[in-house]
CSV table of C-alpha atoms in Angstrom, one decimal:
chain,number,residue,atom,x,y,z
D,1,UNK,CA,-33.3,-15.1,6.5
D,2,UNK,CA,-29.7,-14.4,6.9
D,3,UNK,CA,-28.7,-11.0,7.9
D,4,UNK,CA,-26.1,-8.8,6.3
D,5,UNK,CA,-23.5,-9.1,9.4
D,6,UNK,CA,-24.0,-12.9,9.3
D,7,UNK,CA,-22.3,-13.2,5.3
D,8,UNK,CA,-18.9,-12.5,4.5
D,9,UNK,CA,-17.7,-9.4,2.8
D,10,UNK,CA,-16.4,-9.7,-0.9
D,11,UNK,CA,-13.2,-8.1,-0.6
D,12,UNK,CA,-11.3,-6.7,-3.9
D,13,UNK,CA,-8.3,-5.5,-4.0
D,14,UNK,CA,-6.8,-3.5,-6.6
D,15,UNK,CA,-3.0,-3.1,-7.6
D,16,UNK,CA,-1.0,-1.9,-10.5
D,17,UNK,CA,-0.1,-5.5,-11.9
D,18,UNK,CA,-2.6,-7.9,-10.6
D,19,UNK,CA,-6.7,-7.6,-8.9
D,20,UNK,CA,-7.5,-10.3,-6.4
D,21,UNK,CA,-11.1,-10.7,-5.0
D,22,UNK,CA,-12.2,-12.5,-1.7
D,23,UNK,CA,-15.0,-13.5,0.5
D,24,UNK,CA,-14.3,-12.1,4.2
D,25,UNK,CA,-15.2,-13.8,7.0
D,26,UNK,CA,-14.1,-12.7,10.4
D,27,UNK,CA,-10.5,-13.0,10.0
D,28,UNK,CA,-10.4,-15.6,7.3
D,29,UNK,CA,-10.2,-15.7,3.4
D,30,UNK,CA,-11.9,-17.9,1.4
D,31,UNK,CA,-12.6,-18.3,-2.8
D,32,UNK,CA,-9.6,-16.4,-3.3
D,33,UNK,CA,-9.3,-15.4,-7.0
D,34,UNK,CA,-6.6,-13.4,-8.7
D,35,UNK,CA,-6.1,-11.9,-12.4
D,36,UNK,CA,-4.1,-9.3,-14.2
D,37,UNK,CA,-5.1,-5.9,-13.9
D,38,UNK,CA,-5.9,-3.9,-17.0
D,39,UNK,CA,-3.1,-1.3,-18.3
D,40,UNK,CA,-6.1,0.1,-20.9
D,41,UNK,CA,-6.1,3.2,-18.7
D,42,UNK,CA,-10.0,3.2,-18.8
D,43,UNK,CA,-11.8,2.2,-15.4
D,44,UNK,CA,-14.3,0.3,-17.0
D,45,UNK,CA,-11.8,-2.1,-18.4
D,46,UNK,CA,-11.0,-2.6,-14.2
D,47,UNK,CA,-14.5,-2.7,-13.5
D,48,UNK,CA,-14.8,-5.7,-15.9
D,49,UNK,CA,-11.8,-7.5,-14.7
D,50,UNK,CA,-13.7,-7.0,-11.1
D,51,UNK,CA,-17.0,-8.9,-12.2
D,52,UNK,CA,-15.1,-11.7,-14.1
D,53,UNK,CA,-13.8,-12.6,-10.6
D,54,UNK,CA,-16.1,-12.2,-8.1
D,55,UNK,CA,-19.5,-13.8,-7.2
D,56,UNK,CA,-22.5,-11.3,-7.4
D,57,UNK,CA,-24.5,-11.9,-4.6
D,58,UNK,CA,-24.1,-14.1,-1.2
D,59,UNK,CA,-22.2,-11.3,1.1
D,60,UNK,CA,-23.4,-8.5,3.7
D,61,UNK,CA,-20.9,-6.1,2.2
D,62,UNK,CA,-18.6,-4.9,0.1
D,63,UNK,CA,-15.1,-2.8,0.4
D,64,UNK,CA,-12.5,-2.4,-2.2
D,65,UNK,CA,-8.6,-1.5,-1.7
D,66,UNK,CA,-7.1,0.2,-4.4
D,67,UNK,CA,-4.0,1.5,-4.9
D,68,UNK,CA,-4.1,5.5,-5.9
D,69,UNK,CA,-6.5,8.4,-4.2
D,70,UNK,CA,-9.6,7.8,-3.0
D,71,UNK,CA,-11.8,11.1,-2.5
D,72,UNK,CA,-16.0,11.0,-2.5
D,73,UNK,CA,-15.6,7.6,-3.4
D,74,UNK,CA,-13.5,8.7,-7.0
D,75,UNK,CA,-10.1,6.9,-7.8
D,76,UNK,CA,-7.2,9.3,-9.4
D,77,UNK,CA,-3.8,7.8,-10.0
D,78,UNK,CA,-1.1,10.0,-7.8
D,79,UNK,CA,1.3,7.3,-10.5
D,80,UNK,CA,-0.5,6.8,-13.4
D,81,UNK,CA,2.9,4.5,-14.2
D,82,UNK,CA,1.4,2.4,-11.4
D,83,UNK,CA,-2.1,2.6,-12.3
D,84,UNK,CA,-3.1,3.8,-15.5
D,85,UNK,CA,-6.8,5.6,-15.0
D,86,UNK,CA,-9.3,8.0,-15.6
D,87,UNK,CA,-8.1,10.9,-13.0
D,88,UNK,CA,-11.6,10.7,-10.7
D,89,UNK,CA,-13.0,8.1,-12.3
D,90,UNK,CA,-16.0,7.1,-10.0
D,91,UNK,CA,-15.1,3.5,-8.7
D,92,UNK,CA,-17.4,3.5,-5.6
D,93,UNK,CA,-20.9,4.0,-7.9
D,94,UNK,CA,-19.5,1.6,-10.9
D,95,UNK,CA,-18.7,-1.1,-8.1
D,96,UNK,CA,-22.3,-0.5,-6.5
D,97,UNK,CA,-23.7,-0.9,-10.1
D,98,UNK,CA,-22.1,-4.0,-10.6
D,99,UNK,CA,-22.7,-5.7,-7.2
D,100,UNK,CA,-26.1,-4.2,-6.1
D,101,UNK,CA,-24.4,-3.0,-2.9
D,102,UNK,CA,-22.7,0.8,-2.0
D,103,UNK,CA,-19.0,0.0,-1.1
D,104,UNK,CA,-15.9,1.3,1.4
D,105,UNK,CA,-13.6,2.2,-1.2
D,106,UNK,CA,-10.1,3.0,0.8
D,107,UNK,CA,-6.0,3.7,-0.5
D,108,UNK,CA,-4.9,-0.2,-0.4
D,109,UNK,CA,-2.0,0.7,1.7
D,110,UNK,CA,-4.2,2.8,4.4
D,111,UNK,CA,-6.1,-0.7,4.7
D,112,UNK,CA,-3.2,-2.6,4.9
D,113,UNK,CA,-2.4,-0.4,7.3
D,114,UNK,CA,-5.5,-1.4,9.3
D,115,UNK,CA,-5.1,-5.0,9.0
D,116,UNK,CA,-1.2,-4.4,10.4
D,117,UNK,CA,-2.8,-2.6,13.3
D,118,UNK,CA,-5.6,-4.8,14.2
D,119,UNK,CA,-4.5,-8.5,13.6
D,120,UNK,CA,-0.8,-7.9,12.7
D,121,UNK,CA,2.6,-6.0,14.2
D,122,UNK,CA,0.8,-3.1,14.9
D,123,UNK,CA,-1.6,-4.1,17.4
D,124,UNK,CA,0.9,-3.2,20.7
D,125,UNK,CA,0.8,0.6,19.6
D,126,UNK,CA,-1.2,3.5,19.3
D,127,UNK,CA,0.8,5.4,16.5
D,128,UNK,CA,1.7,3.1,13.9
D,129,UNK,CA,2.9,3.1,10.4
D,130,UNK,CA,2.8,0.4,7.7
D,131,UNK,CA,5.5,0.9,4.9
D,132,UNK,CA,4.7,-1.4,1.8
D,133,UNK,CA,8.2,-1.7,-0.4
D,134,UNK,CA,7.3,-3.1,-3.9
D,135,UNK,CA,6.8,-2.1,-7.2
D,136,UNK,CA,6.0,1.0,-5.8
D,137,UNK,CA,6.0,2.3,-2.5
D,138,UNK,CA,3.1,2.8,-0.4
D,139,UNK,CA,2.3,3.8,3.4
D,140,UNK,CA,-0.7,3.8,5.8
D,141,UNK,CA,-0.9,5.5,9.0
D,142,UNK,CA,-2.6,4.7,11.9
D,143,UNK,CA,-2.5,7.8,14.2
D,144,UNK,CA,-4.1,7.6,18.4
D,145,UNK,CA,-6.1,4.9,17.2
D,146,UNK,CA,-7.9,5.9,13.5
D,147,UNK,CA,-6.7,5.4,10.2
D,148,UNK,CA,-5.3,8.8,8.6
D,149,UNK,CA,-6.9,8.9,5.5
D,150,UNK,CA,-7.0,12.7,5.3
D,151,UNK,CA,-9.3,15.2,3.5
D,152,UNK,CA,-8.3,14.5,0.3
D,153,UNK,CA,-7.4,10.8,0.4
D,154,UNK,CA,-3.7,12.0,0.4
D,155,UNK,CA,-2.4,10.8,4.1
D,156,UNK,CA,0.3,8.8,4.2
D,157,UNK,CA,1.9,9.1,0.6
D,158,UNK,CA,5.3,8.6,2.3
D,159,UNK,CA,6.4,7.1,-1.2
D,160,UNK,CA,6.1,10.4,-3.1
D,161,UNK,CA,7.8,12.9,-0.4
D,162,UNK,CA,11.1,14.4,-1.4
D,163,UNK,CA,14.0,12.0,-1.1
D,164,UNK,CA,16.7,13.2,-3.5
D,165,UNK,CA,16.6,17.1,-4.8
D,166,UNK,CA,17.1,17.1,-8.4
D,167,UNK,CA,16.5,13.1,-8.5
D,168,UNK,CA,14.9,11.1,-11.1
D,169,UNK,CA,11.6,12.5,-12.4
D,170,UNK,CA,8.4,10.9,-10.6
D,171,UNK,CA,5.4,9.5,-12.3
D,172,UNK,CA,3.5,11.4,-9.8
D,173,UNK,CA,5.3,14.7,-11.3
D,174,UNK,CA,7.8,15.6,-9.1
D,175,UNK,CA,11.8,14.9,-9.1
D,176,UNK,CA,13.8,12.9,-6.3
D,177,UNK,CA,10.7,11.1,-4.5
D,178,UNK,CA,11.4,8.4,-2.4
D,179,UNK,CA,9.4,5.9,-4.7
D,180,UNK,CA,12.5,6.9,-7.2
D,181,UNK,CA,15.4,5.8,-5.0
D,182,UNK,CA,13.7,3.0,-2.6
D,183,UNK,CA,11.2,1.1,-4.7
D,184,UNK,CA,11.7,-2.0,-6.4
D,185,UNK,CA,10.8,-0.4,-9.9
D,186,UNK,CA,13.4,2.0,-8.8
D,187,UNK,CA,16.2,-0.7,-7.5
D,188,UNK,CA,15.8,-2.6,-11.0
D,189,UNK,CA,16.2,0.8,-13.1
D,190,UNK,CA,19.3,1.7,-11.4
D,191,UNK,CA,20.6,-1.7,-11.4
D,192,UNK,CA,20.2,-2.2,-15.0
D,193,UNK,CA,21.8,1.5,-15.5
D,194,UNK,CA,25.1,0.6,-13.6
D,195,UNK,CA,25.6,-3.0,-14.2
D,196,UNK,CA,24.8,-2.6,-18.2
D,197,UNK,CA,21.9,-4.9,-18.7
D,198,UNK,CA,18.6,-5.3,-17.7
D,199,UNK,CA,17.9,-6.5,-13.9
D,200,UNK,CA,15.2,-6.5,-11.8
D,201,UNK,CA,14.6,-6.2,-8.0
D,202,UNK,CA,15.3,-9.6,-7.4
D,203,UNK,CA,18.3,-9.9,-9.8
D,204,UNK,CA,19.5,-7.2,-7.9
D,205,UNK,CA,19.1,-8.5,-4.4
D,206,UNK,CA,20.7,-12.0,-5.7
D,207,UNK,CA,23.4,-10.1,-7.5
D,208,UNK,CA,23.9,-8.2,-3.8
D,209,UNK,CA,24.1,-11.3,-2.0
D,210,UNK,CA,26.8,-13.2,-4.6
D,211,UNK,CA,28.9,-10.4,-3.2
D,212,UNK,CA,28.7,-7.8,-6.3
D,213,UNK,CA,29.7,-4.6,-4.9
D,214,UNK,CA,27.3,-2.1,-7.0
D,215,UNK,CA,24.5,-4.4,-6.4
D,216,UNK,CA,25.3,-4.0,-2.9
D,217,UNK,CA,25.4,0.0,-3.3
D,218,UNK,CA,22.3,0.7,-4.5
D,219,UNK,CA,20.5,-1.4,-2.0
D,220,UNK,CA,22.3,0.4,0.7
D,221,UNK,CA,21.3,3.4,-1.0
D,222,UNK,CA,17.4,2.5,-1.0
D,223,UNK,CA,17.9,1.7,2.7
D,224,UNK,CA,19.3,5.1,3.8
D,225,UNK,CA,16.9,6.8,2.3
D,226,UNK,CA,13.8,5.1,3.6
D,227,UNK,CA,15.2,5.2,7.1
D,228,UNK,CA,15.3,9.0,6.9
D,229,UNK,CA,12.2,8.8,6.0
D,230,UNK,CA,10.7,7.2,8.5
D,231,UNK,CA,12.7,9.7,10.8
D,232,UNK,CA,10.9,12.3,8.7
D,233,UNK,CA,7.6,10.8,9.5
D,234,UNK,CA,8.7,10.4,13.5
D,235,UNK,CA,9.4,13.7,13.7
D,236,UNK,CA,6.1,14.6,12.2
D,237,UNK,CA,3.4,12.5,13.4
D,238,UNK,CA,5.9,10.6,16.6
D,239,UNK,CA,5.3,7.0,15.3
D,240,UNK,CA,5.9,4.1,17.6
D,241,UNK,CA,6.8,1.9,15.8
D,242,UNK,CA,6.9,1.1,11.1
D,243,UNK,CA,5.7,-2.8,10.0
D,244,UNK,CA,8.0,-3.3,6.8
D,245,UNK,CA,6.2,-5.7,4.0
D,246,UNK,CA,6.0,-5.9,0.3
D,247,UNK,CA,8.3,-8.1,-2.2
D,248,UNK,CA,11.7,-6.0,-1.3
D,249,UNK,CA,10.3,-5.0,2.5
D,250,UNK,CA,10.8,-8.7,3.1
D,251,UNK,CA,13.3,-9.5,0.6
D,252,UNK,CA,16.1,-11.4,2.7
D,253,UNK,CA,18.2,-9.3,5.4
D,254,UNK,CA,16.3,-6.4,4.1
D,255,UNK,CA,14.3,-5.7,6.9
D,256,UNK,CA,18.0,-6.1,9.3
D,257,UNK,CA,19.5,-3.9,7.2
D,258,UNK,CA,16.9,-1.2,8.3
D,259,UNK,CA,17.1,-1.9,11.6
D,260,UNK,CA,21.2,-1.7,11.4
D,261,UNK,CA,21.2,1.6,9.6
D,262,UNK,CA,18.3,3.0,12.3
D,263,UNK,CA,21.0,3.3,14.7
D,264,UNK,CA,23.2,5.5,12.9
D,265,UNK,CA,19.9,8.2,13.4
D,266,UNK,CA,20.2,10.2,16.4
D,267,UNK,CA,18.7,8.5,19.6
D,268,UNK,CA,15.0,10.6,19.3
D,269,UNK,CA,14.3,9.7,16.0
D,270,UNK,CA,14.8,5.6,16.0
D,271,UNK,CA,12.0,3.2,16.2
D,272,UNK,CA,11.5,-0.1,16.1
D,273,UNK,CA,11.3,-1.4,12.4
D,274,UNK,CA,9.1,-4.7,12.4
D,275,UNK,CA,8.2,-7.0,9.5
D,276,UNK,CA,4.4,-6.9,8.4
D,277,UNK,CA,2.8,-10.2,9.9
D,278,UNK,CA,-1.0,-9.3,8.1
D,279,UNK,CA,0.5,-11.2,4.8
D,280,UNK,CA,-0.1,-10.4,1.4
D,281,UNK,CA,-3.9,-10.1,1.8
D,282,UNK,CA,-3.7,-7.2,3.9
D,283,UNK,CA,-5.2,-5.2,1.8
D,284,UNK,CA,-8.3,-7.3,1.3
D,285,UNK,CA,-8.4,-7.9,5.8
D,286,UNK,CA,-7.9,-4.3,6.3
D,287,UNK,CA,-10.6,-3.3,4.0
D,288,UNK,CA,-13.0,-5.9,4.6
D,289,UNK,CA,-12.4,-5.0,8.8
D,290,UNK,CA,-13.2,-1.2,7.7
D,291,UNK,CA,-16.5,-2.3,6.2
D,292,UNK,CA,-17.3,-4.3,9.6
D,293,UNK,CA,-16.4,-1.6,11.4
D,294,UNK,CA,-19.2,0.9,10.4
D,295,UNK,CA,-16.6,3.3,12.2
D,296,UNK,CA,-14.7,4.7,8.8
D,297,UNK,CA,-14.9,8.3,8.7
D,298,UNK,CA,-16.2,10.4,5.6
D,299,UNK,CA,-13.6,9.8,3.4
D,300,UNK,CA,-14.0,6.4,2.9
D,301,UNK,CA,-17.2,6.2,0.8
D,302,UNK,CA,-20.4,4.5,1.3
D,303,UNK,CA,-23.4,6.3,0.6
């Protein structure tokens, strides 16, 4: 009989346009599948989408990546823009119903985070921080060694701290977050605002690069204001160093123009600025790692 540690974890991971499902082995993905994710707003509806992917039997575990907070093994959506949900709808005990297995549910960008600091630019540090730049905007943290989840599922929400007083009003209920002024959902809204039709994050960074001056602007603008927040988060937590991914983290010169604009910071609070190497499975490595590890502390769920 093969034992549970010998068969590949089914990895799922779980973002606010598409779900993508795995088998884990070691380091390696295989029957990679990917589908739309569900904008119903019921968890079911996710739930479903899961199954339709995924094998149901044939691996030793089972850990899902999702983006929102996970707490007790519940999903609520800190965006429900992002991820339109139940608030606490219980994802760890409709996964185990529909697998046959109790899962590590964890924050998709805390096990990205993981994956960064195990396999990826992370691994030469102790205090690390992994800065996903996309449709949203998402951060793990990786503090002395262990993932920062926090008590309430809430560590490393970098994406909804205050960027811009009086700024634009939040999906997550606040004004001015950074997610408002740095993320690509944020880059194609102002860009269709100022140039006078409708753009999105790539327009904008091609628009940039053909030399149009407001294009240019309000990239500069989204780049100030995550490099103050990284200072923010060095002055907080002293991290040694912040991996950089997503689709406008490693949009071209992007990643440069971080590192360029770090140097206008005073000399304590710059740090090297790194482009995530995990790829754009990290979330499903991370998590499937955690769920290997048996070392994830009681706020990622398995009963």
């Amino acid at each position: 009989m093969t034992a549970a540690s010998d068969l590949p974890v089914l990895a799922i991971d779980i973002g606010g346009t598409k779900i993508a499902t795995a088998e884990v082995r070691g380091g390696g993905i295989a029957e990679r599948r990917q589908a739309p994710t569900p904008r119903t707003g019921r968890g079911d509806d996710l739930i479903a989408a899961i199954t339709g992917l995924a094998p149901k039997s044939g691996f030793g575990a089972v850990a899902v990546a999702t983006t929102g907070i996970v707490r007790g093994g519940a999903l609520t959506a800190l965006n429900p823009e992002t991820l339109p949900i139940e608030d606490g709808y219980p994802i760890a005990s409709a996964i185990e119903r529909a697998f046959g297995t109790p899962p590590l549910v964890v924050n998709d960008a805390q096990a990205a985070a993981w994956a960064e600091f195990t396999i990826g630019a992370g691994k030469d540090f102790r205090n690390f921080a992994f800065f996903t730049v996309s449709t949203g905007i998402g951060c793990g943290l990786v503090i002395d060694g262990r993932l920062e989840s926090g008590a309430t599922g809430f560590a490393g929400h970098v994406g909804h701290t205050r960027s811009e007083p009086g700024g634009f009003l939040c999906g997550c209920g606040r004004r001015g977050c950074l997610e408002t002024v740095a993320s690509g959902t944020a880059l194609a809204r102002m860009g269709s605002e100022r140039l006078g039709r409708a753009v999105t994050a790539p327009d904008l960074f091609k628009a940039a690069a053909e030399g149009d001056g407001t294009a240019t602007g309000i990239i500069a603008g989204a780049i100030v204001a995550l490099v103050n927040a990284f200072a923010d988060l060095t002055a907080s937590v002293d991290v040694d160093c912040f991996a950089v991914g997503g689709g406008v983290g490693l949009a071209g010169g992007f990643i440069e123009a971080l590192q360029a604009c770090s140097l206008d910071l005073p000399r304590v609070y710059r740090r090297p600025i790194v482009a995530a190497r995990a790829g754009a499975d990290a979330g499903l490595l991370g998590a499937a790692a955690l769920a290997r590890s048996n070392k994830h502390d009681g706020n990622f769920h398995r009963k």
